[in-house]
Coordinates of N, CA and C in Angstrom, one line a residue:
X1 N 45.8 225.6 8.7 CA 46.9 225.6 9.4 C 47.1 226.8 10.6
X2 N 47.1 226.6 11.7 CA 47.2 227.8 12.7 C 48.8 227.8 13.2
X3 N 49.1 229.0 13.5 CA 50.8 228.8 13.8 C 50.6 230.2 14.6
X4 N 51.7 229.9 15.8 CA 51.7 230.7 16.8 C 53.3 230.5 17.3
X5 N 53.8 231.7 18.1 CA 55.2 231.4 18.5 C 55.4 230.4 19.4
X6 N 56.6 229.8 19.2 CA 57.3 228.8 20.0 C 57.0 229.3 21.6
X7 N 57.3 228.5 22.4 CA 57.5 228.6 23.8 C 58.1 227.6 24.4
X8 N 58.8 228.0 25.5 CA 59.7 227.1 26.6 C 59.0 225.9 26.9
X9 N 57.7 225.8 27.1 CA 56.8 224.8 27.9 C 56.9 223.7 26.6
X10 N 56.6 224.0 25.6 CA 56.6 223.1 24.3 C 57.9 222.5 24.2
X11 N 58.9 223.2 24.0 CA 60.3 223.1 23.8 C 60.8 221.9 24.9
X12 N 60.4 222.1 26.3 CA 60.8 221.4 27.4 C 60.1 220.0 27.2
X13 N 58.7 220.1 26.5 CA 58.2 218.7 26.1 C 59.0 217.7 25.0
X14 N 59.5 218.5 24.2 CA 60.3 217.5 23.3 C 61.1 216.6 23.5
X15 N 60.8 215.5 23.4 CA 61.4 214.0 23.7 C 62.7 213.8 23.5
X16 N 63.5 215.0 23.3 CA 65.0 214.9 23.0 C 65.9 215.8 23.9
X17 N 67.2 215.2 24.2 CA 67.8 216.5 25.1 C 68.6 217.3 24.0
X18 N 68.2 218.8 24.5 CA 68.9 219.9 23.9 C 69.4 220.7 25.1
X19 N 70.5 221.2 24.6 CA 71.2 222.3 25.6 C 70.3 223.5 25.8
X20 N 70.3 224.0 27.0 CA 69.3 225.1 27.4 C 69.7 226.4 26.4
X21 N 71.0 226.7 26.0 CA 71.2 227.7 24.9 C 70.6 227.3 23.6
X22 N 70.4 226.1 23.3 CA 69.5 225.7 22.1 C 68.1 225.9 22.4
X23 N 67.6 225.6 23.5 CA 66.2 225.8 23.8 C 65.9 227.0 23.8
X24 N 66.5 227.8 24.5 CA 66.4 229.5 24.3 C 66.4 230.1 22.7
X25 N 67.1 229.4 21.6 CA 67.0 229.9 20.7 C 65.8 229.3 19.8
X26 N 65.7 228.0 20.1 CA 64.3 227.5 19.6 C 63.0 228.2 20.1
X27 N 63.1 228.5 21.2 CA 62.0 229.6 21.7 C 61.9 230.9 20.7
X28 N 63.1 231.4 20.8 CA 63.0 232.8 20.0 C 62.8 232.6 18.4
X29 N 63.2 231.6 17.8 CA 63.0 231.7 16.6 C 62.0 230.9 15.8
X30 N 61.4 229.6 16.6 CA 60.5 229.0 16.1 C 58.9 229.2 16.0
X31 N 58.4 228.7 15.3 CA 56.7 228.9 15.4 C 56.4 227.2 15.5
X32 N 55.3 227.4 16.5 CA 54.5 226.1 16.6 C 53.1 226.2 15.7
X33 N 53.0 225.1 15.0 CA 52.0 224.9 13.9 C 51.0 223.8 14.5
X34 N 49.5 224.0 14.4 CA 48.7 223.1 14.6 C 47.9 222.8 13.4
X35 N 48.0 221.6 13.1 CA 47.5 221.0 11.8 C 46.3 219.9 12.1
X36 N 45.0 220.0 11.5 CA 44.1 219.0 11.8 C 44.6 217.6 10.9
X37 N 44.1 216.4 11.1 CA 44.4 215.2 10.5 C 44.1 215.4 9.0
X38 N 44.9 215.0 8.0 CA 44.5 215.2 6.8 C 45.0 216.4 5.8
X39 N 45.6 217.1 6.7 CA 46.0 218.5 5.8 C 47.4 218.3 5.5
X40 N 47.9 218.8 4.0 CA 49.2 218.7 3.8 C 49.9 219.5 4.3
X41 N 50.9 219.1 5.0 CA 52.2 220.2 5.6 C 53.4 220.2 4.6
X42 N 53.5 219.6 3.9 CA 54.3 219.9 2.8 C 54.4 218.9 1.6
X43 N 54.3 219.6 0.3 CA 53.9 219.0 -0.7 C 55.4 219.0 -1.8
X44 N 55.0 217.9 -2.7 CA 56.3 217.8 -3.9 C 56.4 218.9 -4.5
X45 N 57.7 219.5 -4.7 CA 57.9 220.6 -5.6 C 57.9 221.8 -4.7
X46 N 57.6 222.0 -3.5 CA 57.3 222.9 -2.7 C 58.8 223.5 -2.3
X47 N 59.0 224.6 -2.5 CA 60.2 225.2 -1.8 C 60.1 225.2 -0.2
X48 N 61.0 224.6 0.4 CA 61.2 224.5 2.0 C 61.9 225.5 2.3
X49 N 61.3 226.2 3.7 CA 62.1 227.1 4.2 C 62.2 227.0 5.7
X50 N 61.7 225.7 6.1 CA 61.8 225.6 7.8 C 61.8 223.9 7.6
X51 N 62.4 223.4 9.1 CA 62.2 222.4 9.4 C 61.4 221.8 10.3
X52 N 60.4 220.9 9.8 CA 59.6 220.5 10.9 C 60.0 219.7 12.1
X53 N 59.7 220.0 13.3 CA 60.1 219.0 14.6 C 58.8 218.6 15.0
X54 N 58.2 217.4 15.0 CA 57.1 217.0 15.5 C 56.9 216.9 17.0
X55 N 55.9 217.5 17.6 CA 55.8 217.5 19.0 C 54.6 216.8 19.6
X56 N 53.4 216.8 18.5 CA 52.3 215.7 18.8 C 51.8 215.3 17.8
X57 N 51.1 214.2 17.8 CA 50.6 213.4 16.5 C 51.4 212.9 16.0
X58 N 51.4 212.6 14.4 CA 51.9 211.9 13.5 C 51.9 212.4 12.1
X59 N 52.8 212.5 11.3 CA 52.9 212.8 10.1 C 53.3 211.7 8.9
X60 N 52.5 211.4 8.1 CA 52.9 210.3 7.0 C 53.6 210.9 6.0
X61 N 54.6 210.4 5.5 CA 55.3 210.6 4.5 C 55.3 209.6 3.2
X62 N 55.2 210.7 1.9 CA 54.7 209.7 0.8 C 55.5 210.4 -0.2
X63 N 56.0 209.3 -1.2 CA 56.7 209.6 -2.5 C 55.7 209.6 -3.8
X64 N 55.9 210.0 -4.8 CA 55.1 210.1 -6.2 C 55.9 209.6 -7.4
X65 N 55.3 208.7 -8.0 CA 56.3 208.4 -9.1 C 55.9 209.2 -10.4
X66 N 56.4 209.1 -11.3 CA 56.3 209.9 -12.5 C 54.9 210.3 -13.2
X67 N 54.1 209.0 -12.9 CA 52.7 208.9 -13.3 C 51.7 209.5 -12.3
X68 N 52.2 209.8 -10.9 CA 51.4 210.6 -9.8 C 50.9 209.4 -9.1
X69 N 51.4 208.1 -9.1 CA 51.1 207.4 -8.2 C 51.8 207.5 -6.7
X70 N 51.2 207.4 -5.6 CA 51.5 207.9 -4.4 C 52.0 206.6 -3.7
X71 N 53.0 206.5 -2.9 CA 53.5 205.2 -2.2 C 54.0 205.8 -0.8
X72 N 53.5 204.9 0.1 CA 53.9 205.4 1.6 C 55.4 205.0 2.0
X73 N 55.9 206.0 2.4 CA 57.6 205.6 3.1 C 57.6 205.5 4.9
X74 N 57.1 206.3 5.2 CA 57.3 206.1 6.9 C 56.3 207.3 7.5
X75 N 56.3 206.9 8.8 CA 55.5 207.8 9.8 C 56.6 208.9 10.6
X76 N 56.3 210.0 10.9 CA 56.9 210.8 11.7 C 56.3 211.0 13.0
X77 N 56.8 210.4 13.9 CA 56.4 210.8 15.4 C 56.8 211.9 16.4
X78 N 56.3 211.9 17.3 CA 56.8 213.1 18.2 C 58.4 212.7 18.6
X79 N 58.9 213.7 18.6 CA 60.6 213.8 18.6 C 61.3 213.4 17.4
X80 N 60.6 213.3 16.1 CA 61.1 213.1 15.0 C 61.1 214.3 14.1
X81 N 62.0 214.4 12.9 CA 61.7 215.5 12.0 C 62.3 214.6 10.6
X82 N 61.9 215.2 9.6 CA 61.7 214.7 8.3 C 63.4 214.8 7.6
X83 N 64.1 213.9 7.4 CA 65.5 214.0 6.7 C 65.5 214.6 5.6
X84 N 64.6 214.3 4.8 CA 64.2 214.5 3.3 C 64.2 216.2 3.5
X85 N 63.2 216.8 4.3 CA 63.1 218.4 4.3 C 64.4 218.9 4.9
X86 N 65.1 218.4 5.8 CA 66.5 218.8 6.3 C 67.5 219.1 4.9
X87 N 67.4 218.1 4.5 CA 68.5 218.0 3.1 C 68.2 218.9 2.1
X88 N 66.6 218.9 1.9 CA 66.3 220.0 0.6 C 66.6 221.4 1.3
X89 N 66.4 221.6 2.5 CA 66.6 222.8 3.0 C 67.9 223.1 3.0
X90 N 68.8 222.2 3.5 CA 70.4 222.6 3.3 C 70.9 222.9 1.9
X91 N 70.1 222.3 1.1 CA 70.8 222.1 -0.6 C 70.1 223.2 -1.2
X92 N 69.0 223.8 -0.9 CA 68.3 224.5 -1.5 C 67.2 223.8 -2.6
X93 N 66.9 222.7 -2.5 CA 66.3 221.6 -3.3 C 64.7 222.0 -3.1
X94 N 63.9 221.8 -3.9 CA 62.8 221.8 -3.6 C 62.1 220.4 -3.4
X95 N 60.9 220.3 -2.3 CA 60.6 218.9 -1.7 C 60.4 217.8 -2.7
X96 N 60.8 216.7 -2.3 CA 60.6 215.5 -3.3 C 59.7 214.5 -2.5
X97 N 59.0 215.0 -1.4 CA 58.1 214.1 -0.7 C 56.8 214.8 -0.3
X98 N 55.8 214.3 0.1 CA 54.3 214.7 0.5 C 54.3 214.4 1.9
X99 N 54.0 215.4 2.8 CA 53.9 215.0 4.2 C 52.3 215.5 4.6
X100 N 51.7 214.3 5.1 CA 50.5 214.6 5.4 C 50.1 214.3 6.9
X101 N 49.6 215.2 7.6 CA 48.9 214.9 9.1 C 48.3 213.6 9.1
X102 N 48.9 212.7 9.8 CA 48.0 211.4 9.8 C 46.9 211.6 11.3
X103 N 47.3 212.3 12.0 CA 46.5 212.7 13.3 C 46.4 214.2 13.5
X104 N 45.7 214.9 14.2 CA 45.8 216.4 14.5 C 47.0 216.2 15.2
X105 N 48.0 217.3 14.5 CA 49.4 217.2 14.6 C 50.1 218.8 15.3
X106 N 51.2 218.7 16.0 CA 51.6 220.0 16.5 C 53.0 219.8 16.0
X107 N 53.8 220.8 15.4 CA 55.2 220.9 15.0 C 55.6 221.8 15.3
X108 N 57.1 221.8 15.5 CA 57.9 223.3 15.5 C 58.3 223.6 14.1
X109 N 58.4 224.6 13.6 CA 58.8 225.1 12.5 C 60.3 225.7 12.5
X110 N 61.3 225.3 12.1 CA 62.6 226.1 12.4 C 63.2 226.5 11.3
X111 N 63.3 227.9 11.2 CA 64.0 228.6 9.9 C 65.2 227.7 9.4
X112 N 65.4 227.6 8.0 CA 66.5 226.6 7.7 C 67.6 227.1 8.0
X113 N 67.9 228.5 7.7 CA 69.4 229.0 7.9 C 70.0 228.8 9.1
X114 N 69.3 228.4 10.4 CA 69.6 228.3 11.6 C 70.4 227.0 11.9
X115 N 70.1 226.0 11.1 CA 70.7 224.6 11.2 C 72.0 224.4 10.9
X116 N 72.5 225.3 10.0 CA 74.2 225.0 9.8 C 74.9 225.7 11.0
X117 N 74.4 226.6 11.5 CA 74.9 227.4 12.7 C 74.9 226.6 13.7
X118 N 73.8 225.8 13.9 CA 73.6 225.0 15.1 C 74.4 223.8 15.0
X119 N 74.5 223.2 13.8 CA 75.5 222.0 13.7 C 76.8 222.1 14.3
X120 N 77.4 223.5 14.2 CA 78.4 223.7 14.8 C 78.4 223.8 16.3
X121 N 77.5 224.8 16.6 CA 77.4 225.5 18.0 C 77.0 224.4 19.2
X122 N 76.1 223.5 18.6 CA 75.4 222.6 19.5 C 75.4 221.1 19.3
X123 N 76.1 220.6 20.1 CA 76.4 219.0 19.9 C 75.1 218.3 19.8
X124 N 74.1 218.6 20.6 CA 72.8 218.1 20.9 C 72.1 218.0 19.5
X125 N 72.3 219.2 18.6 CA 71.5 219.5 17.4 C 72.3 218.7 16.4
X126 N 73.5 218.7 16.5 CA 74.4 217.8 15.4 C 74.0 216.4 15.7
X127 N 73.8 215.9 16.8 CA 73.5 214.5 17.1 C 72.0 214.2 16.8
X128 N 71.4 215.2 16.7 CA 69.8 215.1 16.4 C 69.7 214.8 15.0
X129 N 70.4 215.7 14.2 CA 70.3 215.7 12.7 C 70.7 214.5 12.0
X130 N 72.1 214.1 12.9 CA 72.7 212.9 12.4 C 71.7 211.7 12.7
X131 N 71.1 211.6 14.0 CA 70.6 210.5 14.2 C 69.2 210.3 13.3
X132 N 68.6 211.6 13.0 CA 67.3 211.9 12.0 C 67.9 211.2 10.6
X133 N 68.8 211.5 10.2 CA 69.2 210.7 8.9 C 69.6 209.2 8.9
X134 N 69.9 208.6 9.9 CA 70.3 207.4 10.4 C 68.9 206.4 10.3
X135 N 67.7 207.1 11.1 CA 66.8 206.4 11.3 C 65.8 206.5 10.0
X136 N 65.8 207.6 9.4 CA 65.1 207.7 8.1 C 65.6 206.8 7.0
X137 N 67.1 206.7 6.9 CA 67.5 205.7 6.1 C 67.2 204.5 6.4
X138 N 67.1 204.0 7.4 CA 66.7 202.6 8.1 C 65.3 202.3 7.3
X139 N 64.4 203.5 7.9 CA 62.9 203.4 7.3 C 63.1 203.2 5.7
X140 N 63.7 203.8 5.0 CA 63.5 203.7 3.5 C 64.1 202.6 3.2
X141 N 65.2 201.8 3.7 CA 65.8 200.7 3.4 C 64.5 199.5 3.7
X142 N 63.9 199.6 4.8 CA 62.7 199.0 4.9 C 61.6 198.9 4.1
X143 N 61.5 200.2 3.4 CA 60.3 200.2 2.5 C 60.8 199.7 1.1
X144 N 62.2 199.8 0.6 CA 62.5 199.2 -0.4 C 62.7 197.7 -0.4
X145 N 62.9 197.2 0.8 CA 62.9 195.7 0.9 C 61.4 195.2 0.8
X146 N 60.3 195.9 1.2 CA 59.0 195.8 1.0 C 58.7 195.6 -0.3
X147 N 59.3 196.9 -1.1 CA 58.8 196.8 -2.7 C 59.5 195.7 -3.2
X148 N 60.6 195.4 -3.2 CA 61.5 194.8 -4.0 C 61.3 193.1 -3.6
X149 N 61.0 192.7 -2.3 CA 61.2 191.3 -1.9 C 59.9 190.6 -1.3
X150 N 58.9 191.6 -0.8 CA 57.7 191.2 -0.2 C 56.4 191.2 -1.2
X151 N 55.7 190.0 -1.1 CA 54.5 190.1 -1.7 C 53.4 190.9 -1.2
X152 N 52.4 191.6 -2.1 CA 51.5 192.6 -1.4 C 50.8 192.2 -0.1
X153 N 50.3 190.8 0.2 CA 49.7 190.5 1.3 C 50.7 190.8 2.6
X154 N 52.0 190.5 2.4 CA 52.9 190.5 3.5 C 53.1 192.1 3.5
X155 N 53.1 193.1 2.6 CA 53.2 194.5 2.7 C 51.9 194.9 3.5
X156 N 50.8 194.4 2.9 CA 49.5 194.9 3.5 C 49.6 194.6 5.1
X157 N 49.8 193.3 5.6 CA 50.0 192.9 7.0 C 50.7 193.8 7.7
X158 N 52.2 194.4 7.2 CA 53.1 195.2 7.9 C 52.2 196.4 8.2
X159 N 51.6 196.9 6.9 CA 51.1 198.2 7.0 C 50.0 198.6 8.1
X160 N 49.1 197.3 8.1 CA 48.2 197.3 9.0 C 48.8 197.4 10.5
X161 N 49.7 196.4 10.7 CA 50.3 196.4 12.2 C 51.3 197.8 12.5
X162 N 51.7 198.4 11.5 CA 52.5 199.8 11.8 C 51.3 200.6 12.0
X163 N 50.4 200.8 11.3 CA 49.3 201.9 11.8 C 48.7 201.7 13.0
X164 N 48.4 200.3 13.5 CA 48.0 200.0 14.7 C 48.8 200.6 15.9
X165 N 50.2 200.1 15.6 CA 51.1 200.4 16.6 C 51.3 201.9 16.7
X166 N 51.3 202.8 15.8 CA 51.3 204.1 15.6 C 50.0 204.8 16.5
X167 N 48.9 204.3 16.4 CA 47.8 204.9 16.9 C 47.5 204.1 18.3
X168 N 48.3 203.1 18.8 CA 48.2 202.3 20.1 C 46.9 201.7 20.1
X169 N 46.5 201.2 18.9 CA 45.0 200.6 19.3 C 45.0 199.5 18.0
X170 N 44.3 198.3 18.3 CA 44.0 197.3 17.3 C 42.9 197.8 16.4
X171 N 42.2 198.9 16.5 CA 41.3 199.1 15.8 C 41.7 200.4 14.8
X172 N 41.6 200.1 13.6 CA 42.1 201.2 12.7 C 40.8 201.6 11.7
X173 N 40.8 203.0 11.6 CA 39.6 203.7 10.9 C 40.2 204.0 9.7
X174 N 40.0 203.3 8.5 CA 40.5 203.7 7.2 C 39.6 202.8 6.0
X175 N 39.6 203.6 5.0 CA 39.1 202.9 3.8 C 39.9 202.0 3.0
X176 N 39.4 201.2 2.3 CA 40.1 200.1 1.3 C 41.1 201.0 0.5
X177 N 40.3 202.0 -0.1 CA 40.9 202.8 -1.3 C 42.2 203.8 -0.5
X178 N 41.9 204.2 0.8 CA 43.4 204.9 1.2 C 44.1 204.1 1.2
X179 N 44.2 202.5 1.6 CA 45.2 201.7 1.9 C 45.8 201.5 0.5
X180 N 45.0 201.5 -0.6 CA 45.5 201.1 -1.9 C 46.2 202.4 -2.4
X181 N 45.8 203.4 -1.9 CA 46.8 204.8 -2.3 C 48.1 204.6 -1.7
X182 N 48.1 204.4 -0.6 CA 49.2 204.4 0.2 C 50.4 203.1 -0.3
X183 N 49.9 201.9 -0.5 CA 50.5 200.8 -1.2 C 50.7 200.9 -2.5
X184 N 50.3 201.8 -3.4 CA 50.3 202.0 -4.7 C 49.7 200.7 -5.4
X185 N 48.6 200.4 -5.1 CA 47.8 199.3 -5.7 C 46.3 199.6 -5.9
X186 N 45.4 198.6 -6.5 CA 44.2 199.0 -6.4 C 43.3 198.6 -5.4
X187 N 42.3 199.3 -5.3 CA 41.2 199.0 -4.1 C 40.9 197.3 -4.2
X188 N 40.6 197.0 -5.6 CA 40.0 195.5 -5.6 C 41.2 194.6 -5.0
X189 N 42.5 194.8 -5.3 CA 43.4 194.0 -4.9 C 43.7 194.0 -3.2
X190 N 43.4 195.2 -2.8 CA 43.4 195.4 -1.2 C 42.1 194.7 -0.7
X191 N 40.9 194.8 -1.3 CA 39.7 194.4 -0.8 C 39.9 192.7 -0.7
X192 N 40.4 192.3 -1.8 CA 40.6 190.7 -1.8 C 41.5 190.2 -0.8
X193 N 42.5 191.1 -0.6 CA 43.5 190.6 0.5 C 43.0 190.7 1.8
X194 N 42.3 191.9 2.0 CA 41.8 192.1 3.3 C 40.9 191.1 3.8
X195 N 39.8 190.5 2.6 CA 39.0 189.1 3.0 C 39.9 188.1 3.1
X196 N 40.9 187.7 2.5 CA 41.7 186.6 2.9 C 42.3 186.7 4.4
X197 N 42.6 187.9 4.8 CA 43.2 188.1 6.2 C 41.9 187.8 7.4
X198 N 40.9 188.3 6.8 CA 39.6 187.9 7.7 C 39.3 186.4 7.7
X199 N 39.4 185.9 6.7 CA 39.1 184.6 6.2 C 39.8 183.7 7.5
X200 N 41.2 184.0 7.6 CA 42.1 183.1 8.5 C 42.3 183.6 9.8
X201 N 41.5 184.7 10.2 CA 41.1 185.2 11.5 C 42.3 186.2 11.8
X202 N 42.7 186.8 10.9 CA 43.7 187.8 11.4 C 43.3 189.3 11.8
X203 N 42.4 189.4 10.9 CA 41.5 190.7 11.2 C 40.2 190.6 11.1
X204 N 39.3 191.7 11.4 CA 38.0 191.6 11.3 C 37.4 192.8 10.7
X205 N 36.8 192.8 9.6 CA 36.3 194.0 8.9 C 35.0 194.7 9.1
X206 N 35.1 195.9 8.9 CA 33.8 196.7 9.3 C 33.7 197.7 8.3
X207 N 32.7 198.5 8.4 CA 32.7 199.7 7.3 C 33.6 200.7 7.6
X208 N 34.7 200.7 6.9 CA 36.0 201.9 7.1 C 36.5 201.6 8.3
X209 N 36.6 200.4 8.6 CA 37.1 200.0 10.1 C 37.6 198.4 10.0
X210 N 39.0 198.4 10.6 CA 39.7 197.0 10.5 C 40.4 196.7 12.0
X211 N 39.9 195.6 12.5 CA 40.3 195.3 13.8 C 41.3 194.1 13.4
X212 N 42.6 194.4 14.2 CA 43.7 193.4 14.2 C 43.3 192.4 15.4
X213 N 43.5 191.2 14.9 CA 43.3 190.1 15.9 C 44.1 189.4 16.2
X214 N 45.3 189.5 15.2 CA 46.6 188.2 15.8 C 47.6 189.4 16.3

């Protein structure tokens, strides 16, 4: 992971309105991190001392059960922050999620102790934090619905379409085992369901490659 001082050019590109005063403070206190795809940005039980704001790329958020099985929750895209990290920062708790760079990613790291002050000082920061909570809560409800009410084939189909939308491409480069990890199931189950989807013409399979057809 590489980091370097934040700058106004990067902050100006952040796709959320911030007051000029807040932009100046972000410029003076933040660091810009560049991480390659696959790097762990935040891990479970890690002490969190900064809030990440995604500038470029995307971050995959995962939870882990008591047996160490991972399950995919949602993606963070440019303009987003992780509500869980904000909550952990403000309450002094350790991380309860794992954040992995889905693509080569850049994000601003904001020292946690500034957030409380900015909630009072800047309306745009307060709105950003509240909207972040609302958006991530909606994502979590969708994840719960998927787990509680959807069959694995439906969950798999949504997972593939979400990943295609994220990368703005119908061609996904991923192994069956990686999908199994994210959906907390076995590779054999995923391989069987993918073959079923291919049989009905929904996808085309290749080596570590899936093309969405429908």
